[in-house]
Amino acid sequence: MKKVLFLLLMAVMTAGKLSAQDILGEWVTTFADAEQTVAFTLGFNKDKTANIRVVIDATDPEIGSMTMRIELSGTYSVDGDQLKLVSDAKKADVKLIGMKLKGEMGEAAKDPATEKMIRSMLEQQLGTQKVEMLAGVPINTTLTIVSKTDDKLTLLENGTEEAMEFMKINK
C-alpha cells in the first residue's frame, strides 16, 4: 500500500508537465520468471504513432526453448500524467525467431525439412494465439506516467499496483 501511495504521489508531481513530445523515442523494460524472459519495447513517434514490440524467450526443460517476436502499431496520446495507447492485438505480427528443441522433437528438427515444418506449425499456432499472448501486455489501455527523466519512464497500468520501469534506448 505504501508503494502505491508513493507512486500516486509521484504521478501528482508530474501531472500537467508532460506532453507527447516528452516521451519520444524507444523505451524498453524486461521481466522474467523461471520459464520466460520478456522484453517489452514502446516506441513513440512525432506523428503520435506507437510501435510496440514484445520479445519472449521461453524455456521448458523437457521441450527446449523458443524466442518469438510480436510487433504491432498503434497510436498514443498524453494528457497530463495519462498516457493512452490504442492498438489492435489482432493485427499483431508474430514471428518465431529462434528455437532449440530437445528430445524427440529436437532429433526430428535436425532434418531441415522437418525443422521447417515444425517452425511453420509453431508460427501458425502462435499467430492464432497472439491475442491471448498479448492479454497481459498493456497495449490498448491508459497508463499513469509516474515519473520521467531523460533516460527513465515509469508507468503504472491503471487498476494495478506494479509499476513498469522503462529505460530509453533510442532518442
Short mmCIF file of C-alpha atoms in Angstrom, two decimals, residues 2-170:
data_model
loop_
_atom_site.label_atom_id
_atom_site.label_comp_id
_atom_site.label_asym_id
_atom_site.label_seq_id
_atom_site.Cartn_x
_atom_site.Cartn_y
_atom_site.Cartn_z
CA LYS A 2 2.85 2.42 0.81
CA LYS A 3 4.34 1.74 -2.64
CA VAL A 4 1.02 2.61 -4.32
CA LEU A 5 0.74 5.85 -2.32
CA PHE A 6 4.30 6.78 -3.26
CA LEU A 7 3.64 6.08 -6.94
CA LEU A 8 0.45 8.12 -6.88
CA LEU A 9 2.30 11.00 -5.19
CA MET A 10 4.94 10.87 -7.93
CA ALA A 11 2.17 10.91 -10.55
CA VAL A 12 0.63 14.02 -8.98
CA MET A 13 4.04 15.72 -9.04
CA THR A 14 4.43 15.09 -12.79
CA ALA A 15 0.80 15.82 -13.69
CA GLY A 16 0.31 18.54 -16.26
CA LYS A 17 4.01 18.77 -17.05
CA LEU A 18 4.31 16.22 -19.84
CA SER A 19 3.34 16.20 -23.48
CA ALA A 20 3.69 13.68 -26.28
CA GLN A 21 6.97 15.41 -27.22
CA ASP A 22 8.45 14.50 -23.82
CA ILE A 23 8.28 10.74 -24.37
CA LEU A 24 9.51 10.49 -27.98
CA GLY A 25 11.90 7.62 -28.70
CA GLU A 26 12.14 3.97 -27.76
CA TRP A 27 11.74 2.68 -24.23
CA VAL A 28 12.31 -0.89 -23.02
CA THR A 29 11.55 -2.88 -19.91
CA THR A 30 12.23 -6.54 -19.17
CA PHE A 31 10.80 -9.00 -16.73
CA ALA A 32 11.39 -12.67 -16.15
CA ASP A 33 10.24 -15.73 -14.28
CA ALA A 34 11.52 -19.30 -14.24
CA GLU A 35 10.11 -20.11 -17.69
CA GLN A 36 10.44 -16.94 -19.72
CA THR A 37 12.06 -13.57 -20.18
CA VAL A 38 10.06 -10.79 -21.79
CA ALA A 39 11.42 -7.58 -23.34
CA PHE A 40 8.67 -5.01 -23.89
CA THR A 41 9.54 -2.03 -26.10
CA LEU A 42 7.41 1.05 -26.69
CA GLY A 43 8.37 3.42 -29.50
CA PHE A 44 6.76 6.85 -29.56
CA ASN A 45 6.97 8.82 -32.83
CA LYS A 46 6.45 12.53 -33.57
CA ASP A 47 3.28 11.79 -35.54
CA LYS A 48 1.76 10.20 -32.38
CA THR A 49 2.04 6.68 -33.73
CA ALA A 50 3.38 3.98 -31.45
CA ASN A 51 5.42 0.91 -32.26
CA ILE A 52 5.06 -1.93 -29.79
CA ARG A 53 7.42 -4.91 -29.71
CA VAL A 54 7.38 -7.85 -27.32
CA VAL A 55 10.19 -10.41 -27.46
CA ILE A 56 9.61 -13.56 -25.43
CA ASP A 57 12.33 -16.12 -24.67
CA ALA A 58 10.52 -19.17 -23.29
CA THR A 59 12.21 -22.28 -21.94
CA ASP A 60 10.85 -25.66 -20.96
CA PRO A 61 13.36 -28.16 -19.54
CA GLU A 62 11.79 -31.06 -21.44
CA ILE A 63 10.85 -29.42 -24.74
CA GLY A 64 13.59 -26.82 -25.20
CA SER A 65 13.44 -23.10 -25.88
CA MET A 66 11.96 -20.68 -28.37
CA THR A 67 12.15 -16.99 -28.98
CA MET A 68 9.24 -15.15 -30.51
CA ARG A 69 8.73 -11.53 -31.51
CA ILE A 70 5.38 -9.79 -31.57
CA GLU A 71 5.15 -6.40 -33.26
CA LEU A 72 2.21 -4.08 -33.68
CA SER A 73 1.46 -0.46 -34.39
CA GLY A 74 -0.95 1.93 -32.81
CA THR A 75 -1.39 5.48 -31.65
CA TYR A 76 -0.79 7.28 -28.39
CA SER A 77 -1.73 10.49 -26.65
CA VAL A 78 -0.58 12.20 -23.48
CA ASP A 79 -2.91 14.24 -21.28
CA GLY A 80 -1.22 15.39 -18.09
CA ASP A 81 0.03 12.23 -16.42
CA GLN A 82 -2.14 9.91 -18.55
CA LEU A 83 -0.66 8.01 -21.49
CA LYS A 84 -3.27 6.38 -23.70
CA LEU A 85 -2.19 3.56 -26.02
CA VAL A 86 -4.52 2.34 -28.75
CA SER A 87 -3.67 -0.78 -30.73
CA ASP A 88 -5.33 -3.91 -32.06
CA ALA A 89 -3.77 -7.20 -30.92
CA LYS A 90 -5.49 -8.98 -33.82
CA LYS A 91 -3.23 -7.06 -36.24
CA ALA A 92 -0.02 -8.07 -34.46
CA ASP A 93 2.77 -9.66 -36.48
CA VAL A 94 4.09 -12.77 -34.71
CA LYS A 95 7.40 -14.36 -35.71
CA LEU A 96 9.28 -17.31 -34.31
CA ILE A 97 12.85 -16.02 -34.40
CA GLY A 98 14.61 -18.94 -32.77
CA MET A 99 14.09 -22.42 -31.38
CA LYS A 100 16.21 -25.14 -29.82
CA LEU A 101 14.18 -28.26 -29.30
CA LYS A 102 15.11 -31.19 -27.07
CA GLY A 103 14.18 -34.85 -27.04
CA GLU A 104 12.39 -36.45 -29.97
CA MET A 105 11.39 -33.08 -31.41
CA GLY A 106 15.00 -31.94 -31.25
CA GLU A 107 16.17 -35.04 -33.05
CA ALA A 108 13.49 -34.67 -35.72
CA ALA A 109 14.34 -30.97 -36.17
CA LYS A 110 17.88 -31.88 -37.24
CA ASP A 111 16.40 -32.63 -40.65
CA PRO A 112 16.00 -29.23 -42.39
CA ALA A 113 12.64 -30.14 -43.97
CA THR A 114 11.25 -31.33 -40.64
CA GLU A 115 12.65 -28.27 -38.86
CA LYS A 116 10.93 -26.03 -41.43
CA MET A 117 7.62 -27.89 -40.94
CA ILE A 118 7.86 -27.64 -37.12
CA ARG A 119 8.69 -23.92 -37.37
CA SER A 120 5.75 -23.35 -39.72
CA MET A 121 3.34 -25.20 -37.41
CA LEU A 122 4.59 -23.25 -34.36
CA GLU A 123 4.28 -19.90 -36.16
CA GLN A 124 0.76 -20.77 -37.24
CA GLN A 125 -0.17 -21.70 -33.68
CA LEU A 126 1.44 -18.54 -32.32
CA GLY A 127 -0.48 -16.47 -34.88
CA THR A 128 -3.80 -17.87 -33.70
CA GLN A 129 -2.87 -17.28 -30.05
CA LYS A 130 -1.48 -13.74 -30.36
CA VAL A 131 -4.47 -12.04 -28.75
CA GLU A 132 -4.19 -14.34 -25.73
CA MET A 133 -0.41 -13.88 -25.56
CA LEU A 134 -0.82 -10.10 -25.50
CA ALA A 135 -3.59 -10.18 -22.88
CA GLY A 136 -1.18 -9.26 -20.08
CA VAL A 137 0.65 -6.58 -22.06
CA PRO A 138 -0.69 -3.01 -21.79
CA ILE A 139 -1.27 -2.30 -25.49
CA ASN A 140 -4.80 -0.89 -25.52
CA THR A 141 -5.08 0.96 -22.25
CA THR A 142 -4.43 4.10 -20.29
CA LEU A 143 -1.29 4.23 -18.17
CA THR A 144 -0.32 6.71 -15.48
CA ILE A 145 3.06 8.34 -16.03
CA VAL A 146 4.53 8.05 -12.54
CA SER A 147 7.85 9.69 -13.35
CA LYS A 148 10.01 10.59 -16.31
CA THR A 149 13.66 11.56 -16.64
CA ASP A 150 15.83 11.78 -19.74
CA ASP A 151 16.53 8.05 -19.62
CA LYS A 152 13.78 6.51 -17.47
CA LEU A 153 9.99 6.36 -17.83
CA THR A 154 7.92 4.79 -15.07
CA LEU A 155 4.37 3.75 -15.97
CA LEU A 156 1.56 2.33 -13.88
CA GLU A 157 -1.23 0.48 -15.63
CA ASN A 158 -4.50 1.77 -14.24
CA GLY A 159 -6.02 -0.75 -11.88
CA THR A 160 -2.69 -2.34 -10.95
CA GLU A 161 -0.17 -1.75 -8.19
CA GLU A 162 3.02 -2.78 -10.02
CA ALA A 163 4.82 -0.02 -11.91
CA MET A 164 6.84 -0.74 -15.05
CA GLU A 165 10.19 1.00 -15.34
CA PHE A 166 11.31 1.62 -18.94
CA MET A 167 14.81 2.69 -19.94
CA LYS A 168 15.37 4.87 -23.02
CA ILE A 169 17.21 3.03 -25.79
CA ASN A 170 16.78 5.43 -28.71
#
